[in-house]
Short mmCIF file of C-alpha atoms in Angstrom, two decimals:
data_model
loop_
_atom_site.label_atom_id
_atom_site.label_comp_id
_atom_site.label_asym_id
_atom_site.label_seq_id
_atom_site.Cartn_x
_atom_site.Cartn_y
_atom_site.Cartn_z
CA MET J 1 155.41 -138.04 78.05
CA ALA J 2 154.85 -137.00 81.65
CA TYR J 3 155.63 -134.24 84.09
CA LYS J 4 158.62 -135.33 86.16
CA SER J 5 159.83 -131.99 87.52
CA ILE J 6 157.12 -129.76 88.97
CA GLN J 7 157.84 -126.34 90.45
CA THR J 8 155.70 -124.24 92.74
CA ILE J 9 156.48 -120.75 94.03
CA CYS J 10 154.91 -119.34 97.20
CA THR J 11 155.04 -115.83 98.66
CA ASP J 12 151.89 -115.55 100.79
CA PRO J 13 151.90 -117.51 104.07
CA ALA J 14 148.08 -117.54 104.09
CA ARG J 15 147.84 -119.23 100.66
CA THR J 16 150.90 -121.46 100.75
CA ALA J 17 149.21 -124.52 102.22
CA GLN J 18 146.55 -124.53 99.48
CA THR J 19 148.98 -123.98 96.60
CA PHE J 20 151.63 -126.40 97.83
CA GLY J 21 149.01 -128.98 98.78
CA ALA J 22 147.54 -128.98 95.28
CA ALA J 23 151.00 -129.16 93.72
CA ALA J 24 151.87 -132.06 96.02
CA SER J 25 148.74 -133.99 95.02
CA LEU J 26 149.57 -133.53 91.36
CA ALA J 27 153.23 -134.48 91.86
CA ILE J 28 152.20 -137.73 93.56
CA ALA J 29 149.67 -138.49 90.80
CA GLN J 30 152.32 -137.82 88.12
CA ASP J 31 155.11 -139.65 90.00
CA ALA J 32 157.04 -136.38 89.81
CA HIS J 33 159.47 -134.51 92.03
CA LEU J 34 158.12 -131.26 93.50
CA ASP J 35 160.45 -128.30 93.95
CA ALA J 36 159.15 -125.43 96.09
CA LEU J 37 160.55 -121.91 96.15
CA ALA J 38 159.56 -119.69 99.08
CA ILE J 39 160.14 -115.99 98.40
CA GLY J 40 160.01 -113.18 100.92
CA ILE J 41 159.18 -109.92 99.17
CA ASP J 42 161.35 -106.93 100.07
CA ARG J 43 159.02 -104.01 99.33
CA SER J 44 161.55 -101.21 99.92
CA GLN J 45 161.41 -99.38 96.59
CA ILE J 46 162.95 -96.09 97.59
CA SER J 47 163.36 -93.25 95.09
CA TYR J 48 164.38 -90.53 97.55
CA SER J 49 164.19 -89.85 101.29
CA TYR J 50 165.72 -87.85 104.10
CA VAL J 51 169.19 -88.86 105.25
CA GLY J 52 169.00 -92.01 107.37
CA ALA J 53 165.36 -92.70 106.60
CA SER J 54 166.11 -95.02 103.70
CA VAL J 55 168.30 -97.24 105.87
CA ALA J 56 165.53 -97.64 108.43
CA VAL J 57 162.93 -98.37 105.75
CA MET J 58 165.15 -100.92 104.04
CA GLN J 59 165.95 -102.66 107.31
CA LEU J 60 162.26 -102.86 108.28
CA SER J 61 161.32 -104.16 104.83
CA GLN J 62 163.99 -106.84 104.97
CA GLU J 63 162.88 -107.88 108.43
CA ASN J 64 159.29 -108.19 107.21
CA ALA J 65 160.44 -110.19 104.19
CA THR J 66 162.45 -112.51 106.42
CA THR J 67 159.45 -113.05 108.72
CA ASP J 68 157.21 -113.78 105.73
CA VAL J 69 159.59 -116.24 104.08
CA LYS J 70 160.02 -118.15 107.34
CA ALA J 71 156.23 -118.41 107.63
CA VAL J 72 155.97 -119.61 104.03
CA GLU J 73 158.71 -122.17 104.58
CA ALA J 74 156.95 -123.44 107.72
CA ALA J 75 153.66 -123.75 105.82
CA ILE J 76 155.43 -125.69 103.05
CA ARG J 77 156.92 -128.15 105.52
CA THR J 78 153.57 -128.66 107.23
CA ALA J 79 151.81 -129.25 103.90
CA ALA J 80 154.58 -131.62 102.77
CA GLY J 81 154.16 -133.62 105.96
CA ALA J 82 150.42 -133.82 105.36
CA ALA J 83 151.03 -135.11 101.81
CA GLY J 84 152.72 -138.20 103.22
CA PRO J 85 155.81 -140.24 102.34
CA ALA J 86 154.78 -140.72 98.70
CA LEU J 87 155.77 -137.11 97.97
CA ARG J 88 159.29 -136.49 96.73
CA TRP J 89 160.07 -132.83 97.30
CA SER J 90 162.66 -130.19 98.10
CA SER J 91 162.46 -126.51 98.98
CA GLU J 92 164.59 -123.39 99.06
CA THR J 93 164.07 -119.85 100.29
CA ALA J 94 165.02 -116.44 98.94
CA ILE J 95 164.37 -112.77 99.62
CA ALA J 96 163.96 -110.46 96.63
CA MET J 97 162.47 -107.19 95.50
CA ILE J 98 159.72 -107.49 92.93
CA GLY J 99 161.97 -106.02 90.23
CA GLY J 100 164.73 -108.50 91.01
CA MET J 101 162.51 -111.55 91.10
CA THR J 102 162.32 -112.13 87.35
CA GLU J 103 165.61 -113.94 86.83
CA LEU J 104 165.17 -116.06 89.96
CA VAL J 105 161.71 -117.26 88.94
CA ALA J 106 162.66 -117.71 85.28
CA LEU J 107 165.68 -119.85 86.15
CA ARG J 108 163.63 -122.20 88.32
CA ALA J 109 160.80 -122.36 85.77
CA ARG J 110 163.14 -123.02 82.87
CA PHE J 111 164.06 -126.46 84.18
CA ALA J 112 160.57 -127.50 85.25
CA ASP J 113 158.11 -129.51 83.18
CA LEU J 114 155.24 -127.64 84.83
CA VAL J 115 154.92 -124.68 87.20
CA ILE J 116 151.93 -124.61 89.56
CA LEU J 117 150.91 -121.20 90.93
CA GLY J 118 148.04 -119.60 92.76
CA LYS J 119 145.67 -117.20 91.06
CA PRO J 120 147.54 -113.88 90.68
CA TYR J 121 144.55 -111.55 90.99
CA GLY J 122 142.25 -110.84 93.91
CA THR J 123 141.56 -108.37 96.70
CA LYS J 124 144.33 -109.69 98.95
CA HIS J 125 146.81 -110.71 96.26
CA GLY J 126 150.12 -108.88 95.94
CA GLU J 127 151.51 -107.49 92.70
CA GLU J 128 154.40 -109.93 92.96
CA GLU J 129 152.04 -112.80 92.11
CA GLU J 130 151.37 -111.42 88.63
CA ALA J 131 155.11 -110.85 88.16
CA ILE J 132 155.79 -114.49 89.06
CA VAL J 133 153.26 -115.78 86.51
CA GLU J 134 154.73 -113.53 83.80
CA SER J 135 158.30 -114.50 84.60
CA ALA J 136 157.57 -118.23 84.58
CA MET J 137 155.72 -118.14 81.26
CA PHE J 138 157.56 -115.49 79.28
CA GLU J 139 161.13 -115.48 80.56
CA GLY J 140 161.11 -119.06 81.85
CA GLN J 141 159.18 -120.42 78.83
CA ALA J 142 157.43 -122.93 81.08
CA PRO J 143 153.83 -124.13 81.01
CA VAL J 144 151.92 -122.85 84.04
CA LEU J 145 148.90 -124.29 85.82
CA ILE J 146 147.02 -121.48 87.59
CA LEU J 147 144.85 -122.60 90.50
CA PRO J 148 141.61 -120.80 91.42
CA ASP J 149 141.15 -119.39 94.91
CA THR J 150 138.84 -122.26 95.80
CA THR J 151 140.38 -125.47 97.12
CA VAL J 152 141.00 -128.06 94.39
CA ASP J 153 142.26 -131.62 94.48
CA ALA J 154 144.95 -131.44 91.82
CA SER J 155 145.20 -135.23 91.65
CA SER J 156 141.69 -135.44 90.18
CA ILE J 157 141.59 -132.41 87.83
CA GLY J 158 141.77 -132.82 84.09
CA LYS J 159 138.95 -135.33 83.60
CA ARG J 160 136.99 -132.96 81.35
CA ILE J 161 139.11 -130.33 79.63
CA VAL J 162 138.15 -127.38 77.45
CA VAL J 163 140.88 -126.42 74.97
CA ALA J 164 140.69 -122.89 73.56
CA TRP J 165 141.74 -123.06 69.90
CA ASN J 166 142.26 -120.03 67.64
CA GLN J 167 144.91 -121.41 65.28
CA SER J 168 147.65 -119.45 67.07
CA ARG J 169 151.23 -120.43 67.85
CA GLU J 170 150.62 -119.78 71.55
CA GLY J 171 147.53 -121.97 71.54
CA LEU J 172 149.34 -124.89 69.92
CA THR J 173 152.28 -124.51 72.31
CA ALA J 174 149.91 -124.77 75.28
CA ILE J 175 148.22 -127.84 73.79
CA ARG J 176 151.52 -129.63 73.20
CA HIS J 177 152.64 -128.93 76.78
CA ALA J 178 149.27 -130.10 78.11
CA LEU J 179 149.39 -133.51 76.37
CA PRO J 180 149.96 -135.50 79.61
CA PHE J 181 146.68 -134.07 80.93
CA LEU J 182 144.85 -134.39 77.61
CA GLN J 183 145.81 -138.03 77.15
CA LYS J 184 144.38 -138.98 80.54
CA ALA J 185 141.20 -136.93 80.23
CA GLU J 186 137.81 -138.61 79.88
CA LYS J 187 136.77 -135.91 77.38
CA VAL J 188 138.49 -132.99 75.66
CA PHE J 189 136.45 -130.23 74.02
CA ILE J 190 138.37 -128.35 71.32
CA THR J 191 136.55 -125.03 71.47
CA ILE J 192 136.54 -122.51 68.64
CA ILE J 193 134.72 -119.22 69.01
CA ASP J 194 133.63 -117.39 65.84
CA PRO J 195 136.13 -118.98 63.42
CA PRO J 196 137.10 -116.64 60.54
CA GLN J 197 135.13 -117.31 57.36
CA HIS J 198 138.22 -117.02 55.20
CA GLY J 199 140.77 -118.64 57.53
CA PRO J 200 142.89 -121.69 56.70
CA GLU J 201 140.52 -123.97 58.66
CA ARG J 202 137.28 -122.50 57.28
CA SER J 203 136.08 -125.81 55.82
CA ASP J 204 136.79 -127.86 58.96
CA PRO J 205 137.47 -125.69 62.04
CA GLY J 206 139.58 -127.60 64.54
CA GLY J 207 139.65 -130.72 62.36
CA ALA J 208 143.43 -130.94 61.96
CA LEU J 209 144.01 -130.38 65.67
CA CYS J 210 141.40 -132.98 66.57
CA THR J 211 143.09 -135.52 64.28
CA MET J 212 146.50 -134.79 65.84
CA LEU J 213 145.17 -135.24 69.38
CA VAL J 214 143.21 -138.40 68.56
CA ARG J 215 146.41 -139.94 67.18
CA HIS J 216 147.90 -139.30 70.63
CA GLY J 217 145.05 -141.19 72.24
CA VAL J 218 143.08 -138.11 73.28
CA LYS J 219 139.29 -138.45 73.40
CA ALA J 220 138.63 -135.15 71.63
CA GLU J 221 135.70 -133.51 69.92
CA VAL J 222 135.23 -130.07 68.34
CA SER J 223 132.82 -127.42 69.62
CA VAL J 224 132.28 -124.35 67.42
CA LEU J 225 130.62 -121.50 69.30
CA ALA J 226 129.23 -118.11 68.36
CA ARG J 227 130.55 -115.05 70.15
CA THR J 228 127.40 -114.26 72.10
CA MET J 229 129.12 -112.21 74.82
CA PRO J 230 131.41 -109.15 74.59
CA ARG J 231 134.49 -111.02 75.85
CA ILE J 232 135.70 -114.27 74.31
CA SER J 233 136.96 -115.26 77.75
CA ASP J 234 133.38 -115.07 79.08
CA VAL J 235 132.12 -117.36 76.29
CA LEU J 236 134.93 -119.79 77.04
CA ALA J 237 134.23 -119.77 80.77
CA ARG J 238 130.51 -120.34 80.21
CA HIS J 239 131.25 -123.25 77.88
CA ALA J 240 133.52 -124.78 80.53
CA ARG J 241 130.65 -124.58 83.03
CA ASP J 242 128.19 -126.06 80.52
CA GLN J 243 130.51 -129.02 79.90
CA ASN J 244 131.29 -129.45 83.60
CA ALA J 245 134.96 -129.02 82.73
CA ASP J 246 137.60 -129.00 85.45
CA MET J 247 140.41 -127.44 83.42
CA ILE J 248 140.90 -124.94 80.60
CA VAL J 249 143.92 -125.08 78.29
CA MET J 250 144.80 -121.93 76.38
CA GLY J 251 147.69 -119.95 74.97
CA ALA J 252 149.04 -117.02 76.99
CA TYR J 253 149.29 -113.71 75.20
CA GLY J 254 151.40 -110.72 76.15
CA HIS J 255 152.59 -107.31 75.06
CA SER J 256 155.24 -104.89 76.26
CA ARG J 257 157.71 -102.36 74.97
CA PHE J 258 160.02 -102.48 77.97
CA ARG J 259 160.38 -106.14 78.87
CA GLU J 260 159.86 -109.43 77.09
CA ALA J 261 156.12 -109.44 77.76
CA ILE J 262 153.34 -108.71 80.22
CA LEU J 263 149.98 -110.43 80.31
CA GLY J 264 147.62 -109.24 77.60
CA GLY J 265 144.04 -108.20 78.30
CA ALA J 266 142.36 -111.47 77.30
CA THR J 267 144.82 -113.55 79.31
CA ARG J 268 144.49 -111.28 82.34
CA HIS J 269 140.69 -111.33 82.26
CA MET J 270 140.66 -115.12 82.01
CA LEU J 271 142.84 -115.38 85.10
CA GLU J 272 140.86 -112.75 87.01
CA THR J 273 137.62 -114.70 86.60
CA ALA J 274 139.03 -118.25 86.77
CA GLU J 275 136.73 -120.77 88.42
CA VAL J 276 138.72 -123.86 87.41
CA PRO J 277 142.46 -124.46 86.97
CA ILE J 278 143.84 -122.85 83.81
CA PHE J 279 146.76 -124.37 81.94
CA MET J 280 148.71 -121.76 79.96
CA ALA J 281 151.86 -121.56 77.90
CA HIS J 282 153.38 -118.98 75.59
#
């Protein structure tokens, strides 16, 4: 099993080189094809206005979106050139409003083995970046690798991996999708925080999962931790630092009454504070 079709989606000209560059490194390491989607965001969300004003606003917004997508496309081509001839890649461009982006992103993600995206939260990050992550995972049903804001060499990540395990369907889905990384890792830490005393794995927390992964050639061990901090995500992040891990694998959780899902609190907090790449699936 390997990742052969990798997708990345870029909207911010300032961050495109970093995101595409990391995706390119990983695509070369995996002998995969990299598909890049550059999106210009049309931010004209007009509810009412004076006669003629809406036309002017829409035209300006579309012009800005066109300028942005051209800058993103140029950054992609520059980064692809820097990656060298070993990279097999293609790109396309589109302009969309945030509300109309869901189907576009989901369709591209649906046929990818892995989607690589930049961190969706930060002082200069647009709201469209969270929408892209949600669309890829929930509507597209694709595994997503979220990169931190710091520069990472994606070809070398995944040597020491922390796997968050809580016996959930989402967690197991993420682990199955992450097998190509897990099988190549030098060490995998199956991490369980405050396992329930009366749960199905109470006598051997993480034992069945560890056995499954070892049979796939994964060098795995189980770490059972106490919840010593208010947020489980903080305990998990601290454990990753303690183990010098360069990736965290976890299930993505969501909730919504109006659409398929939006990122739940624990998932959102993990992404907000991410210091290493986070592999997620739903």
